[in-house]
PDB file of N, CA and C in Angstrom:
ATOM      1  N   MET M   1     107.727  -2.339 -20.691  1.00 95.00           N
ATOM      2  CA  MET M   1     106.930  -3.414 -20.243  1.00 95.00           C
ATOM      3  C   MET M   1     107.729  -4.277 -19.305  1.00 95.00           C
ATOM      4  N   THR M   2     107.139  -4.680 -18.196  1.00 97.00           N
ATOM      5  CA  THR M   2     107.766  -5.613 -17.265  1.00 97.00           C
ATOM      6  C   THR M   2     106.913  -6.816 -17.053  1.00 97.00           C
ATOM      7  N   ILE M   3     107.561  -7.940 -16.833  1.00 98.00           N
ATOM      8  CA  ILE M   3     106.867  -9.217 -16.608  1.00 98.00           C
ATOM      9  C   ILE M   3     107.478  -9.899 -15.375  1.00 98.00           C
ATOM     10  N   SER M   4     106.610 -10.197 -14.458  1.00 98.00           N
ATOM     11  CA  SER M   4     107.075 -10.950 -13.253  1.00 98.00           C
ATOM     12  C   SER M   4     106.390 -12.341 -13.274  1.00 98.00           C
ATOM     13  N   GLU M   5     107.109 -13.315 -12.843  1.00 97.00           N
ATOM     14  CA  GLU M   5     106.573 -14.703 -12.885  1.00 97.00           C
ATOM     15  C   GLU M   5     106.637 -15.315 -11.482  1.00 97.00           C
ATOM     16  N   THR M   6     105.495 -15.914 -11.137  1.00 97.00           N
ATOM     17  CA  THR M   6     105.462 -16.715  -9.906  1.00 97.00           C
ATOM     18  C   THR M   6     104.852 -18.081 -10.303  1.00 97.00           C
ATOM     19  N   ARG M   7     105.197 -19.081  -9.501  1.00 95.00           N
ATOM     20  CA  ARG M   7     104.700 -20.446  -9.798  1.00 95.00           C
ATOM     21  C   ARG M   7     104.099 -21.014  -8.499  1.00 95.00           C
ATOM     22  N   GLN M   8     102.992 -21.709  -8.699  1.00 91.00           N
ATOM     23  CA  GLN M   8     102.426 -22.457  -7.574  1.00 91.00           C
ATOM     24  C   GLN M   8     101.515 -23.523  -8.119  1.00 91.00           C
ATOM     25  N   GLU M   9     101.653 -24.736  -7.461  1.00 89.00           N
ATOM     26  CA  GLU M   9     100.773 -25.856  -7.781  1.00 89.00           C
ATOM     27  C   GLU M   9     100.617 -26.121  -9.276  1.00 89.00           C
ATOM     28  N   GLY M  10     101.697 -26.157  -9.991  1.00 90.00           N
ATOM     29  CA  GLY M  10     101.631 -26.524 -11.395  1.00 90.00           C
ATOM     30  C   GLY M  10     101.194 -25.397 -12.326  1.00 90.00           C
ATOM     31  N   ILE M  11     101.061 -24.174 -11.838  1.00 96.00           N
ATOM     32  CA  ILE M  11     100.626 -23.026 -12.620  1.00 96.00           C
ATOM     33  C   ILE M  11     101.673 -21.947 -12.622  1.00 96.00           C
ATOM     34  N   ALA M  12     102.005 -21.442 -13.806  1.00 98.00           N
ATOM     35  CA  ALA M  12     102.923 -20.301 -13.897  1.00 98.00           C
ATOM     36  C   ALA M  12     102.082 -19.048 -14.080  1.00 98.00           C
ATOM     37  N   LEU M  13     102.208 -18.056 -13.229  1.00 98.00           N
ATOM     38  CA  LEU M  13     101.481 -16.801 -13.347  1.00 98.00           C
ATOM     39  C   LEU M  13     102.434 -15.706 -13.814  1.00 98.00           C
ATOM     40  N   LEU M  14     102.094 -15.131 -15.016  1.00 98.00           N
ATOM     41  CA  LEU M  14     102.876 -14.018 -15.543  1.00 98.00           C
ATOM     42  C   LEU M  14     102.108 -12.739 -15.354  1.00 98.00           C
ATOM     43  N   LYS M  15     102.671 -11.794 -14.600  1.00 98.00           N
ATOM     44  CA  LYS M  15     101.997 -10.508 -14.440  1.00 98.00           C
ATOM     45  C   LYS M  15     102.688  -9.512 -15.377  1.00 98.00           C
ATOM     46  N   VAL M  16     101.907  -8.973 -16.373  1.00 98.00           N
ATOM     47  CA  VAL M  16     102.445  -8.123 -17.371  1.00 98.00           C
ATOM     48  C   VAL M  16     102.043  -6.677 -17.054  1.00 98.00           C
ATOM     49  N   GLU M  17     103.014  -5.768 -17.164  1.00 98.00           N
ATOM     50  CA  GLU M  17     102.700  -4.370 -16.891  1.00 98.00           C
ATOM     51  C   GLU M  17     103.283  -3.484 -18.012  1.00 98.00           C
ATOM     52  N   GLY M  18     102.422  -2.613 -18.579  1.00 97.00           N
ATOM     53  CA  GLY M  18     102.892  -1.733 -19.593  1.00 97.00           C
ATOM     54  C   GLY M  18     102.255  -2.052 -20.964  1.00 97.00           C
ATOM     55  N   ARG M  19     102.815  -1.409 -21.971  1.00 97.00           N
ATOM     56  CA  ARG M  19     102.286  -1.639 -23.328  1.00 97.00           C
ATOM     57  C   ARG M  19     102.912  -2.887 -23.957  1.00 97.00           C
ATOM     58  N   VAL M  20     102.068  -3.662 -24.675  1.00 98.00           N
ATOM     59  CA  VAL M  20     102.530  -4.779 -25.421  1.00 98.00           C
ATOM     60  C   VAL M  20     102.484  -4.407 -26.861  1.00 98.00           C
ATOM     61  N   ASP M  21     103.679  -4.081 -27.424  1.00 97.00           N
ATOM     62  CA  ASP M  21     103.737  -3.581 -28.799  1.00 97.00           C
ATOM     63  C   ASP M  21     104.873  -4.300 -29.553  1.00 97.00           C
ATOM     64  N   THR M  22     105.253  -3.754 -30.732  1.00 97.00           N
ATOM     65  CA  THR M  22     106.288  -4.358 -31.497  1.00 97.00           C
ATOM     66  C   THR M  22     107.618  -4.519 -30.754  1.00 97.00           C
ATOM     67  N   ASN M  23     107.914  -3.534 -29.947  1.00 97.00           N
ATOM     68  CA  ASN M  23     109.189  -3.563 -29.235  1.00 97.00           C
ATOM     69  C   ASN M  23     109.200  -4.518 -28.048  1.00 97.00           C
ATOM     70  N   THR M  24     108.025  -4.714 -27.420  1.00 98.00           N
ATOM     71  CA  THR M  24     108.013  -5.483 -26.186  1.00 98.00           C
ATOM     72  C   THR M  24     107.438  -6.910 -26.363  1.00 98.00           C
ATOM     73  N   SER M  25     106.782  -7.165 -27.488  1.00 97.00           N
ATOM     74  CA  SER M  25     106.134  -8.491 -27.670  1.00 97.00           C
ATOM     75  C   SER M  25     107.109  -9.611 -27.716  1.00 97.00           C
ATOM     76  N   PRO M  26     108.369  -9.460 -28.219  1.00 98.00           N
ATOM     77  CA  PRO M  26     109.285 -10.609 -28.175  1.00 98.00           C
ATOM     78  C   PRO M  26     109.572 -11.015 -26.735  1.00 98.00           C
ATOM     79  N   GLN M  27     109.634 -10.078 -25.821  1.00 98.00           N
ATOM     80  CA  GLN M  27     109.885 -10.374 -24.394  1.00 98.00           C
ATOM     81  C   GLN M  27     108.671 -11.156 -23.870  1.00 98.00           C
ATOM     82  N   LEU M  28     107.457 -10.762 -24.219  1.00 98.00           N
ATOM     83  CA  LEU M  28     106.227 -11.508 -23.744  1.00 98.00           C
ATOM     84  C   LEU M  28     106.256 -12.915 -24.307  1.00 98.00           C
ATOM     85  N   GLN M  29     106.581 -13.073 -25.592  1.00 98.00           N
ATOM     86  CA  GLN M  29     106.567 -14.400 -26.214  1.00 98.00           C
ATOM     87  C   GLN M  29     107.590 -15.311 -25.537  1.00 98.00           C
ATOM     88  N   LYS M  30     108.770 -14.752 -25.285  1.00 98.00           N
ATOM     89  CA  LYS M  30     109.829 -15.513 -24.627  1.00 98.00           C
ATOM     90  C   LYS M  30     109.414 -15.968 -23.249  1.00 98.00           C
ATOM     91  N   SER M  31     108.791 -15.072 -22.483  1.00 98.00           N
ATOM     92  CA  SER M  31     108.338 -15.387 -21.114  1.00 98.00           C
ATOM     93  C   SER M  31     107.263 -16.476 -21.124  1.00 98.00           C
ATOM     94  N   ILE M  32     106.345 -16.406 -22.127  1.00 98.00           N
ATOM     95  CA  ILE M  32     105.310 -17.414 -22.227  1.00 98.00           C
ATOM     96  C   ILE M  32     105.892 -18.753 -22.520  1.00 98.00           C
ATOM     97  N   LEU M  33     106.819 -18.800 -23.505  1.00 97.00           N
ATOM     98  CA  LEU M  33     107.394 -20.082 -23.875  1.00 97.00           C
ATOM     99  C   LEU M  33     108.237 -20.653 -22.784  1.00 97.00           C
ATOM    100  N   GLN M  34     108.965 -19.836 -22.048  1.00 97.00           N
ATOM    101  CA  GLN M  34     109.757 -20.321 -20.898  1.00 97.00           C
ATOM    102  C   GLN M  34     108.861 -20.850 -19.811  1.00 97.00           C
ATOM    103  N   ALA M  35     107.711 -20.210 -19.557  1.00 97.00           N
ATOM    104  CA  ALA M  35     106.741 -20.640 -18.590  1.00 97.00           C
ATOM    105  C   ALA M  35     106.264 -22.074 -18.911  1.00 97.00           C
ATOM    106  N   PHE M  36     106.014 -22.303 -20.204  1.00 97.00           N
ATOM    107  CA  PHE M  36     105.479 -23.604 -20.650  1.00 97.00           C
ATOM    108  C   PHE M  36     106.603 -24.672 -20.552  1.00 97.00           C
ATOM    109  N   GLN M  37     107.827 -24.326 -20.462  1.00 95.00           N
ATOM    110  CA  GLN M  37     108.913 -25.296 -20.270  1.00 95.00           C
ATOM    111  C   GLN M  37     108.895 -25.816 -18.825  1.00 95.00           C
ATOM    112  N   LYS M  38     108.338 -24.969 -17.900  1.00 94.00           N
ATOM    113  CA  LYS M  38     108.343 -25.320 -16.459  1.00 94.00           C
ATOM    114  C   LYS M  38     106.992 -25.875 -16.035  1.00 94.00           C
ATOM    115  N   GLU M  39     105.898 -25.375 -16.563  1.00 96.00           N
ATOM    116  CA  GLU M  39     104.560 -25.743 -16.140  1.00 96.00           C
ATOM    117  C   GLU M  39     103.667 -26.029 -17.345  1.00 96.00           C
ATOM    118  N   SER M  40     102.579 -26.773 -17.112  1.00 95.00           N
ATOM    119  CA  SER M  40     101.647 -27.066 -18.262  1.00 95.00           C
ATOM    120  C   SER M  40     100.518 -26.045 -18.293  1.00 95.00           C
ATOM    121  N   GLN M  41     100.318 -25.270 -17.186  1.00 97.00           N
ATOM    122  CA  GLN M  41      99.257 -24.261 -17.162  1.00 97.00           C
ATOM    123  C   GLN M  41      99.929 -22.885 -16.971  1.00 97.00           C
ATOM    124  N   VAL M  42      99.558 -21.955 -17.844  1.00 98.00           N
ATOM    125  CA  VAL M  42     100.078 -20.590 -17.730  1.00 98.00           C
ATOM    126  C   VAL M  42      98.898 -19.629 -17.651  1.00 98.00           C
ATOM    127  N   VAL M  43      98.955 -18.760 -16.687  1.00 98.00           N
ATOM    128  CA  VAL M  43      97.946 -17.697 -16.497  1.00 98.00           C
ATOM    129  C   VAL M  43      98.651 -16.383 -16.700  1.00 98.00           C
ATOM    130  N   ILE M  44      98.082 -15.548 -17.540  1.00 98.00           N
ATOM    131  CA  ILE M  44      98.727 -14.239 -17.843  1.00 98.00           C
ATOM    132  C   ILE M  44      97.808 -13.151 -17.339  1.00 98.00           C
ATOM    133  N   ASP M  45      98.293 -12.380 -16.402  1.00 98.00           N
ATOM    134  CA  ASP M  45      97.526 -11.301 -15.714  1.00 98.00           C
ATOM    135  C   ASP M  45      97.818 -10.021 -16.557  1.00 98.00           C
ATOM    136  N   LEU M  46      96.794  -9.521 -17.214  1.00 97.00           N
ATOM    137  CA  LEU M  46      96.945  -8.319 -18.013  1.00 97.00           C
ATOM    138  C   LEU M  46      96.314  -7.074 -17.371  1.00 97.00           C
ATOM    139  N   GLU M  47      96.151  -7.119 -16.049  1.00 95.00           N
ATOM    140  CA  GLU M  47      95.459  -6.004 -15.377  1.00 95.00           C
ATOM    141  C   GLU M  47      96.135  -4.651 -15.641  1.00 95.00           C
ATOM    142  N   LYS M  48      97.456  -4.620 -15.734  1.00 97.00           N
ATOM    143  CA  LYS M  48      98.173  -3.343 -15.947  1.00 97.00           C
ATOM    144  C   LYS M  48      98.631  -3.137 -17.373  1.00 97.00           C
ATOM    145  N   VAL M  49      97.900  -3.803 -18.323  1.00 97.00           N
ATOM    146  CA  VAL M  49      98.154  -3.617 -19.716  1.00 97.00           C
ATOM    147  C   VAL M  49      96.960  -2.884 -20.310  1.00 97.00           C
ATOM    148  N   ASP M  50      97.190  -1.689 -20.898  1.00 95.00           N
ATOM    149  CA  ASP M  50      96.098  -0.942 -21.464  1.00 95.00           C
ATOM    150  C   ASP M  50      96.197  -0.867 -23.020  1.00 95.00           C
ATOM    151  N   TYR M  51      97.212  -1.491 -23.622  1.00 97.00           N
ATOM    152  CA  TYR M  51      97.400  -1.443 -25.043  1.00 97.00           C
ATOM    153  C   TYR M  51      98.096  -2.719 -25.486  1.00 97.00           C
ATOM    154  N   ILE M  52      97.534  -3.288 -26.585  1.00 97.00           N
ATOM    155  CA  ILE M  52      98.209  -4.441 -27.161  1.00 97.00           C
ATOM    156  C   ILE M  52      98.153  -4.294 -28.695  1.00 97.00           C
ATOM    157  N   SER M  53      99.278  -4.528 -29.378  1.00 97.00           N
ATOM    158  CA  SER M  53      99.325  -4.385 -30.795  1.00 97.00           C
ATOM    159  C   SER M  53      99.168  -5.723 -31.467  1.00 97.00           C
ATOM    160  N   SER M  54      99.261  -5.781 -32.773  1.00 96.00           N
ATOM    161  CA  SER M  54      99.154  -7.040 -33.527  1.00 96.00           C
ATOM    162  C   SER M  54     100.335  -7.915 -33.185  1.00 96.00           C
ATOM    163  N   ALA M  55     101.497  -7.366 -32.877  1.00 97.00           N
ATOM    164  CA  ALA M  55     102.671  -8.155 -32.500  1.00 97.00           C
ATOM    165  C   ALA M  55     102.426  -8.812 -31.121  1.00 97.00           C
ATOM    166  N   GLY M  56     101.713  -8.114 -30.262  1.00 97.00           N
ATOM    167  CA  GLY M  56     101.334  -8.749 -28.974  1.00 97.00           C
ATOM    168  C   GLY M  56     100.340  -9.860 -29.179  1.00 97.00           C
ATOM    169  N   LEU M  57      99.391  -9.686 -30.082  1.00 98.00           N
ATOM    170  CA  LEU M  57      98.437 -10.714 -30.362  1.00 98.00           C
ATOM    171  C   LEU M  57      99.078 -11.953 -30.877  1.00 98.00           C
ATOM    172  N   ARG M  58     100.142 -11.777 -31.708  1.00 98.00           N
ATOM    173  CA  ARG M  58     100.919 -12.891 -32.260  1.00 98.00           C
ATOM    174  C   ARG M  58     101.564 -13.652 -31.126  1.00 98.00           C
ATOM    175  N   ALA M  59     102.194 -12.942 -30.180  1.00 98.00           N
ATOM    176  CA  ALA M  59     102.803 -13.615 -29.039  1.00 98.00           C
ATOM    177  C   ALA M  59     101.816 -14.454 -28.258  1.00 98.00           C
ATOM    178  N   LEU M  60     100.607 -13.912 -28.039  1.00 98.00           N
ATOM    179  CA  LEU M  60      99.599 -14.680 -27.330  1.00 98.00           C
ATOM    180  C   LEU M  60      99.108 -15.899 -28.133  1.00 98.00           C
ATOM    181  N   LEU M  61      99.035 -15.720 -29.457  1.00 97.00           N
ATOM    182  CA  LEU M  61      98.600 -16.853 -30.274  1.00 97.00           C
ATOM    183  C   LEU M  61      99.621 -17.982 -30.247  1.00 97.00           C
ATOM    184  N   ILE M  62     100.914 -17.630 -30.296  1.00 97.00           N
ATOM    185  CA  ILE M  62     101.987 -18.612 -30.163  1.00 97.00           C
ATOM    186  C   ILE M  62     101.902 -19.314 -28.856  1.00 97.00           C
ATOM    187  N   GLY M  63     101.564 -18.574 -27.800  1.00 98.00           N
ATOM    188  CA  GLY M  63     101.375 -19.215 -26.478  1.00 98.00           C
ATOM    189  C   GLY M  63     100.233 -20.153 -26.470  1.00 98.00           C
ATOM    190  N   GLN M  64      99.110 -19.774 -27.060  1.00 97.00           N
ATOM    191  CA  GLN M  64      97.932 -20.648 -27.168  1.00 97.00           C
ATOM    192  C   GLN M  64      98.267 -21.956 -27.911  1.00 97.00           C
ATOM    193  N   LYS M  65      98.956 -21.793 -29.049  1.00 97.00           N
ATOM    194  CA  LYS M  65      99.322 -22.967 -29.827  1.00 97.00           C
ATOM    195  C   LYS M  65     100.308 -23.878 -29.073  1.00 97.00           C
ATOM    196  N   THR M  66     101.227 -23.296 -28.299  1.00 97.00           N
ATOM    197  CA  THR M  66     102.125 -24.054 -27.462  1.00 97.00           C
ATOM    198  C   THR M  66     101.343 -24.801 -26.400  1.00 97.00           C
ATOM    199  N   ALA M  67     100.385 -24.174 -25.788  1.00 97.00           N
ATOM    200  CA  ALA M  67      99.526 -24.828 -24.780  1.00 97.00           C
ATOM    201  C   ALA M  67      98.838 -26.036 -25.364  1.00 97.00           C
ATOM    202  N   SER M  68      98.263 -25.868 -26.552  1.00 95.00           N
ATOM    203  CA  SER M  68      97.525 -26.961 -27.200  1.00 95.00           C
ATOM    204  C   SER M  68      98.456 -28.121 -27.568  1.00 95.00           C
ATOM    205  N   SER M  69      99.642 -27.790 -28.077  1.00 95.00           N
ATOM    206  CA  SER M  69     100.582 -28.852 -28.504  1.00 95.00           C
ATOM    207  C   SER M  69     101.145 -29.624 -27.336  1.00 95.00           C
ATOM    208  N   LYS M  70     101.188 -29.011 -26.119  1.00 93.00           N
ATOM    209  CA  LYS M  70     101.746 -29.666 -24.978  1.00 93.00           C
ATOM    210  C   LYS M  70     100.638 -30.256 -24.067  1.00 93.00           C
ATOM    211  N   GLY M  71      99.369 -30.134 -24.483  1.00 95.00           N
ATOM    212  CA  GLY M  71      98.256 -30.618 -23.702  1.00 95.00           C
ATOM    213  C   GLY M  71      98.059 -29.812 -22.442  1.00 95.00           C
ATOM    214  N   GLY M  72      98.467 -28.507 -22.496  1.00 96.00           N
ATOM    215  CA  GLY M  72      98.341 -27.659 -21.353  1.00 96.00           C
ATOM    216  C   GLY M  72      97.231 -26.621 -21.614  1.00 96.00           C
ATOM    217  N   SER M  73      97.278 -25.553 -20.835  1.00 97.00           N
ATOM    218  CA  SER M  73      96.304 -24.468 -21.015  1.00 97.00           C
ATOM    219  C   SER M  73      96.924 -23.097 -20.764  1.00 97.00           C
ATOM    220  N   MET M  74      96.320 -22.124 -21.377  1.00 98.00           N
ATOM    221  CA  MET M  74      96.783 -20.708 -21.179  1.00 98.00           C
ATOM    222  C   MET M  74      95.470 -19.926 -20.965  1.00 98.00           C
ATOM    223  N   LYS M  75      95.499 -19.066 -19.932  1.00 97.00           N
ATOM    224  CA  LYS M  75      94.327 -18.211 -19.637  1.00 97.00           C
ATOM    225  C   LYS M  75      94.778 -16.783 -19.376  1.00 97.00           C
ATOM    226  N   LEU M  76      94.005 -15.872 -19.896  1.00 98.00           N
ATOM    227  CA  LEU M  76      94.309 -14.465 -19.641  1.00 98.00           C
ATOM    228  C   LEU M  76      93.297 -13.943 -18.594  1.00 98.00           C
ATOM    229  N   ILE M  77      93.816 -13.208 -17.609  1.00 97.00           N
ATOM    230  CA  ILE M  77      92.939 -12.742 -16.570  1.00 97.00           C
ATOM    231  C   ILE M  77      93.080 -11.231 -16.422  1.00 97.00           C
ATOM    232  N   HIS M  78      92.036 -10.593 -15.841  1.00 96.00           N
ATOM    233  CA  HIS M  78      92.021  -9.180 -15.560  1.00 96.00           C
ATOM    234  C   HIS M  78      92.232  -8.348 -16.836  1.00 96.00           C
ATOM    235  N   VAL M  79      91.545  -8.725 -17.899  1.00 96.00           N
ATOM    236  CA  VAL M  79      91.679  -8.004 -19.204  1.00 96.00           C
ATOM    237  C   VAL M  79      90.803  -6.761 -19.137  1.00 96.00           C
ATOM    238  N   CYS M  80      91.387  -5.611 -19.381  1.00 94.00           N
ATOM    239  CA  CYS M  80      90.669  -4.338 -19.355  1.00 94.00           C
ATOM    240  C   CYS M  80      89.832  -4.164 -20.617  1.00 94.00           C
ATOM    241  N   ASP M  81      88.913  -3.246 -20.585  1.00 93.00           N
ATOM    242  CA  ASP M  81      87.990  -3.053 -21.716  1.00 93.00           C
ATOM    243  C   ASP M  81      88.695  -2.673 -22.983  1.00 93.00           C
ATOM    244  N   ALA M  82      89.764  -1.842 -22.925  1.00 94.00           N
ATOM    245  CA  ALA M  82      90.472  -1.418 -24.172  1.00 94.00           C
ATOM    246  C   ALA M  82      91.119  -2.622 -24.824  1.00 94.00           C
ATOM    247  N   VAL M  83      91.714  -3.506 -24.051  1.00 96.00           N
ATOM    248  CA  VAL M  83      92.411  -4.709 -24.663  1.00 96.00           C
ATOM    249  C   VAL M  83      91.335  -5.696 -25.075  1.00 96.00           C
ATOM    250  N   MET M  84      90.262  -5.829 -24.327  1.00 95.00           N
ATOM    251  CA  MET M  84      89.182  -6.744 -24.716  1.00 95.00           C
ATOM    252  C   MET M  84      88.583  -6.333 -26.036  1.00 95.00           C
ATOM    253  N   LYS M  85      88.496  -5.034 -26.257  1.00 96.00           N
ATOM    254  CA  LYS M  85      87.926  -4.525 -27.525  1.00 96.00           C
ATOM    255  C   LYS M  85      88.809  -5.012 -28.695  1.00 96.00           C
ATOM    256  N   VAL M  86      90.143  -4.998 -28.541  1.00 96.00           N
ATOM    257  CA  VAL M  86      91.018  -5.464 -29.538  1.00 96.00           C
ATOM    258  C   VAL M  86      90.809  -6.952 -29.786  1.00 96.00           C
ATOM    259  N   PHE M  87      90.698  -7.736 -28.704  1.00 97.00           N
ATOM    260  CA  PHE M  87      90.448  -9.154 -28.805  1.00 97.00           C
ATOM    261  C   PHE M  87      89.128  -9.464 -29.528  1.00 97.00           C
ATOM    262  N   ASP M  88      88.102  -8.646 -29.236  1.00 97.00           N
ATOM    263  CA  ASP M  88      86.798  -8.874 -29.886  1.00 97.00           C
ATOM    264  C   ASP M  88      86.885  -8.530 -31.385  1.00 97.00           C
ATOM    265  N   MET M  89      87.545  -7.388 -31.714  1.00 97.00           N
ATOM    266  CA  MET M  89      87.572  -6.946 -33.116  1.00 97.00           C
ATOM    267  C   MET M  89      88.401  -7.897 -33.988  1.00 97.00           C
ATOM    268  N   THR M  90      89.393  -8.540 -33.403  1.00 96.00           N
ATOM    269  CA  THR M  90      90.279  -9.407 -34.212  1.00 96.00           C
ATOM    270  C   THR M  90      89.787 -10.890 -34.140  1.00 96.00           C
ATOM    271  N   GLY M  91      88.813 -11.154 -33.330  1.00 96.00           N
ATOM    272  CA  GLY M  91      88.349 -12.549 -33.215  1.00 96.00           C
ATOM    273  C   GLY M  91      89.134 -13.353 -32.198  1.00 96.00           C
ATOM    274  N   PHE M  92      90.094 -12.758 -31.564  1.00 96.00           N
ATOM    275  CA  PHE M  92      90.928 -13.474 -30.591  1.00 96.00           C
ATOM    276  C   PHE M  92      90.132 -13.886 -29.366  1.00 96.00           C
ATOM    277  N   SER M  93      89.044 -13.145 -29.080  1.00 95.00           N
ATOM    278  CA  SER M  93      88.191 -13.524 -27.949  1.00 95.00           C
ATOM    279  C   SER M  93      87.565 -14.909 -28.117  1.00 95.00           C
ATOM    280  N   LYS M  94      87.496 -15.380 -29.353  1.00 95.00           N
ATOM    281  CA  LYS M  94      86.958 -16.701 -29.602  1.00 95.00           C
ATOM    282  C   LYS M  94      88.030 -17.776 -29.526  1.00 95.00           C
ATOM    283  N   VAL M  95      89.255 -17.397 -29.620  1.00 94.00           N
ATOM    284  CA  VAL M  95      90.393 -18.339 -29.667  1.00 94.00           C
ATOM    285  C   VAL M  95      91.089 -18.508 -28.296  1.00 94.00           C
ATOM    286  N   LEU M  96      91.137 -17.389 -27.553  1.00 97.00           N
ATOM    287  CA  LEU M  96      91.849 -17.381 -26.285  1.00 97.00           C
ATOM    288  C   LEU M  96      90.841 -17.613 -25.132  1.00 97.00           C
ATOM    289  N   THR M  97      91.331 -18.122 -24.010  1.00 96.00           N
ATOM    290  CA  THR M  97      90.503 -18.199 -22.786  1.00 96.00           C
ATOM    291  C   THR M  97      90.764 -16.922 -21.978  1.00 96.00           C
ATOM    292  N   ILE M  98      89.702 -16.138 -21.855  1.00 96.00           N
ATOM    293  CA  ILE M  98      89.830 -14.830 -21.269  1.00 96.00           C
ATOM    294  C   ILE M  98      88.838 -14.620 -20.133  1.00 96.00           C
ATOM    295  N   GLU M  99      89.364 -14.078 -19.032  1.00 87.00           N
ATOM    296  CA  GLU M  99      88.566 -13.711 -17.872  1.00 87.00           C
ATOM    297  C   GLU M  99      88.629 -12.174 -17.757  1.00 87.00           C
ATOM    298  N   ARG M 100      87.552 -11.515 -17.924  1.00 72.00           N
ATOM    299  CA  ARG M 100      87.507 -10.062 -17.945  1.00 72.00           C
ATOM    300  C   ARG M 100      87.577  -9.506 -16.535  1.00 72.00           C
ATOM    301  N   MET M 101      87.966  -8.232 -16.460  1.00 64.00           N
ATOM    302  CA  MET M 101      87.938  -7.544 -15.144  1.00 64.00           C
ATOM    303  C   MET M 101      86.520  -7.348 -14.742  1.00 64.00           C
ATOM    304  N   PRO M 102      86.261  -7.425 -13.416  1.00 64.00           N
ATOM    305  CA  PRO M 102      84.893  -7.239 -12.927  1.00 64.00           C
ATOM    306  C   PRO M 102      84.392  -5.831 -13.052  1.00 64.00           C
TER     307      PRO M 102
END
């Protein structure tokens, strides 16, 4: 998994590519928390993620809680159907702000 970060106008954009699983989720969590140290709004682009495990869900939940505690926001964009299915089955689609792929 690779993560690239860009920032503009108070928003940190994290582009994630690859599988988010037990081995890679600590890297995602660290990137999200570091982004919130710089900006109050974090957007995570999951366009090139086709798999997310429960460990990845945990990293996103920690990000969401960090956003709430700092008065910021976190949004997921370009979520593919396979990952959206996981969010729906686990109830995360009700907790996270998600923008699906067109």
